[in-house]
Amino acid sequence: EAGVVQSPRYKIIEKKQPVAFWCNPISGHNTLYWYRQNLGQGPELLIRYENEEAVDDSQLPKDRFSAERLKGVDSTLKIQPAELGDSAVYLCASSSGELKYNEQFFGPGTRLTVL
Amino acid sequence: LAKTTQPISMDSYEGQEVNITCSHNNIATNDYITWYQQFPSQGPRFIIQGYKTKVTNEVASLFIPADRKSSTLSLPRVSLSDTAVYYCLVGDAHNNDMRFGAGTRLTVKP
């Protein structure tokens, strides 16, 4: 079974440029998460989707970050415009309430460098 | 959400048992305790989850005292490949309401 797919794996951009990250969760997983992980820190939840509905976006900086999951499957996270402080690894995860532990399965992440 | 406190780092040697303790004084009745492992350049991976007493699987054991205000992840006979960051999460796992803390960086030495 394929895991969580993310692209691109790496992205280098100049500050003030836009950037987008894509995530395809494990088939059948209705919950999708986007996290940001700074160096040496734990993942910080940005947004959580239950199917196509964003149920927790309290930590998403809404002035520059946006996300969508239009058909309740894959998702896109966008930053516009990017700032130097946005350099981090962006992780996508998915889970299914049908699993015993409802554990989250993570993708490999996208490492963003803003110059 | 309950706040968790873990040691920032721990060192061990191959073949030893490692115990990582997590404090969560404000744990709620519906909260579960879940541990994840993260290797460099990878996303976290689920290790174990429990609600009370003891849970054991093929890779670890989780000990939870009766008051549930702390928990201990036990890794038997660690190897070099167990060098990773270990995160303790406390929250309503079945409502997807949990947060990662700073984690414990475990270094296993030969």
XYZ file of C-alpha atoms in Angstrom:
225
model
C 0.000 0.000 0.000
C 1.362 3.427 -0.938
C 2.137 5.804 1.889
C 1.515 9.530 2.114
C 2.961 11.244 -0.936
C 4.298 14.780 -0.843
C 5.820 16.967 -3.498
C 8.153 18.584 -4.013
C 10.688 17.159 -1.591
C 12.769 20.311 -1.647
C 12.027 23.892 -2.602
C 14.238 26.963 -2.590
C 12.652 30.335 -3.230
C 13.356 34.019 -2.756
C 11.435 35.848 -0.057
C 8.145 37.381 -1.182
C 7.663 34.613 -3.755
C 4.706 32.236 -3.578
C 5.117 28.507 -2.970
C 2.779 25.535 -2.898
C 3.049 22.056 -1.446
C 0.984 19.058 -2.459
C -0.057 16.031 -0.430
C -1.848 12.830 -1.376
C -2.898 10.891 1.732
C -3.244 7.150 2.125
C -6.298 5.915 0.266
C -9.371 5.887 2.465
C -7.943 8.143 5.162
C -10.481 10.855 5.845
C -8.317 12.974 8.172
C -5.458 15.015 6.742
C -2.991 17.164 8.656
C -0.435 19.769 7.650
C 2.430 20.401 10.054
C 5.410 22.729 10.065
C 8.582 21.532 11.711
C 11.397 23.930 12.510
C 14.883 22.626 13.092
C 15.207 20.945 16.478
C 11.518 21.272 17.308
C 8.501 19.021 17.185
C 5.913 19.253 14.413
C 3.476 22.137 14.840
C -0.041 21.555 13.558
C -1.114 24.102 10.949
C -4.434 22.684 9.834
C -6.493 19.508 10.133
C -9.136 18.358 7.675
C -11.918 15.894 8.265
C -12.804 14.971 4.666
C -13.018 18.344 2.911
C -13.775 20.393 6.012
C -11.042 22.300 7.849
C -11.890 21.541 11.486
C -8.799 23.008 13.164
C -6.887 25.852 11.545
C -6.223 27.853 14.683
C -2.438 27.732 14.158
C -2.514 28.601 10.453
C -1.143 32.124 9.787
C -4.060 33.160 7.676
C -2.520 36.355 6.357
C -0.131 34.413 4.142
C -1.003 30.727 4.404
C -3.921 28.987 2.754
C -4.898 25.380 2.265
C -7.513 23.423 0.429
C -8.782 19.888 0.164
C -11.487 20.252 -2.409
C -12.641 16.671 -2.925
C -11.632 15.334 0.457
C -8.624 13.515 -0.971
C -5.427 15.360 -1.861
C -4.535 18.741 -0.451
C -2.478 21.825 -1.243
C -0.825 24.192 1.206
C 0.194 27.600 -0.117
C 2.313 30.429 1.219
C 2.066 33.837 -0.403
C 4.281 35.738 0.051
C 6.973 33.661 1.707
C 9.120 35.141 4.451
C 12.543 34.130 5.709
C 10.981 32.661 8.851
C 8.924 30.221 6.789
C 12.000 28.095 6.140
C 11.101 24.728 7.644
C 9.992 21.215 6.785
C 6.302 20.965 5.912
C 4.851 17.588 6.787
C 1.586 16.073 5.694
C -0.055 13.218 7.580
C -3.260 11.235 7.306
C -5.255 8.981 9.585
C -8.411 6.919 9.633
C -10.831 6.553 12.497
C -11.273 2.942 11.447
C -7.783 2.107 12.653
C -7.515 0.844 16.238
C -5.163 3.599 17.363
C -6.153 6.217 14.778
C -2.438 6.745 14.284
C -1.118 9.363 11.931
C 0.918 8.305 8.928
C 3.401 10.918 7.783
C 4.848 11.725 4.417
C 8.553 12.494 3.906
C 7.970 16.244 4.067
C 8.925 19.198 1.906
C 11.990 21.121 3.001
C 11.456 24.804 2.206
C 14.333 27.254 2.138
C 13.492 30.940 1.782
C 16.422 33.142 0.767
C -4.940 20.004 25.609
C -2.687 18.566 28.292
C 0.859 19.918 28.338
C 3.605 17.306 28.217
C 7.122 17.483 29.630
C 9.931 15.182 28.514
C 13.708 15.237 28.937
C 15.356 17.069 26.082
C 17.928 14.364 25.487
C 19.137 10.978 26.694
C 22.155 8.819 25.975
C 22.341 5.049 26.125
C 24.485 2.162 24.943
C 23.635 -0.709 22.687
C 21.881 -3.559 24.437
C 20.574 -1.475 27.316
C 16.953 -0.864 28.202
C 15.903 2.761 27.807
C 13.056 4.362 29.714
C 11.752 7.780 28.649
C 9.297 9.418 31.014
C 6.684 11.963 30.041
C 4.805 14.130 32.547
C 1.226 15.167 31.784
C -0.335 16.457 34.985
C -3.427 17.894 33.295
C -4.434 14.755 31.411
C -8.187 14.571 30.820
C -10.471 11.586 31.206
C -10.807 11.047 27.450
C -7.102 11.472 26.706
C -4.864 8.730 25.431
C -1.072 8.681 25.571
C 0.661 8.119 22.266
C 4.341 7.923 21.397
C 5.940 8.613 18.029
C 9.500 8.135 16.786
C 11.225 10.365 14.262
C 14.447 9.696 12.380
C 16.329 12.519 10.646
C 14.798 13.595 7.344
C 11.685 11.482 7.913
C 8.212 12.113 9.269
C 7.282 10.782 12.718
C 6.153 7.183 13.016
C 3.644 5.742 15.503
C 5.174 3.506 18.183
C 2.564 2.764 20.824
C -0.601 4.056 22.458
C -2.225 3.417 25.803
C -4.862 4.615 28.213
C -3.895 2.978 31.504
C -1.679 0.287 33.083
C 0.674 -1.410 30.643
C 0.691 -1.846 26.905
C 3.270 -3.883 25.023
C 3.898 -4.427 21.343
C 6.755 -5.798 19.292
C 8.924 -2.707 19.673
C 8.128 -1.082 23.027
C 6.199 -1.075 26.255
C 4.215 1.773 27.733
C 3.709 2.018 31.472
C 0.977 4.279 32.833
C 0.407 4.602 36.601
C -3.061 4.709 38.095
C -3.197 8.514 38.319
C -2.158 8.775 34.626
C -0.167 11.948 35.334
C 2.920 10.461 33.737
C 3.895 7.638 31.427
C 7.084 5.784 30.571
C 8.099 4.473 27.196
C 10.399 1.489 27.546
C 12.641 0.341 24.704
C 14.238 -3.035 25.421
C 17.813 -3.707 24.303
C 18.305 -0.661 22.118
C 20.513 -0.684 19.054
C 22.235 2.095 17.125
C 19.209 2.275 14.837
C 17.023 3.384 17.743
C 18.801 6.756 17.738
C 15.922 9.144 17.065
C 13.632 11.735 18.605
C 10.755 10.337 20.652
C 7.561 12.336 21.136
C 4.928 11.893 23.810
C 1.464 13.107 22.816
C -1.538 13.354 25.103
C -5.011 14.009 23.820
C -8.207 12.547 22.505
C -6.648 10.289 19.888
C -9.968 9.176 18.455
C -11.049 12.760 17.862
C -7.659 13.580 16.353
C -6.984 16.182 19.040
C -3.321 15.827 20.019
C -0.200 17.971 19.802
C 3.501 17.215 19.457
C 5.884 18.638 22.041
C 9.623 19.138 21.739
C 10.443 15.430 22.111
C 13.386 13.547 23.603
C 16.475 13.061 21.490
C 17.822 9.582 22.221
C 21.381 8.792 21.210
C 22.484 5.164 21.330
C 26.212 4.662 21.450
C 28.204 1.540 20.545
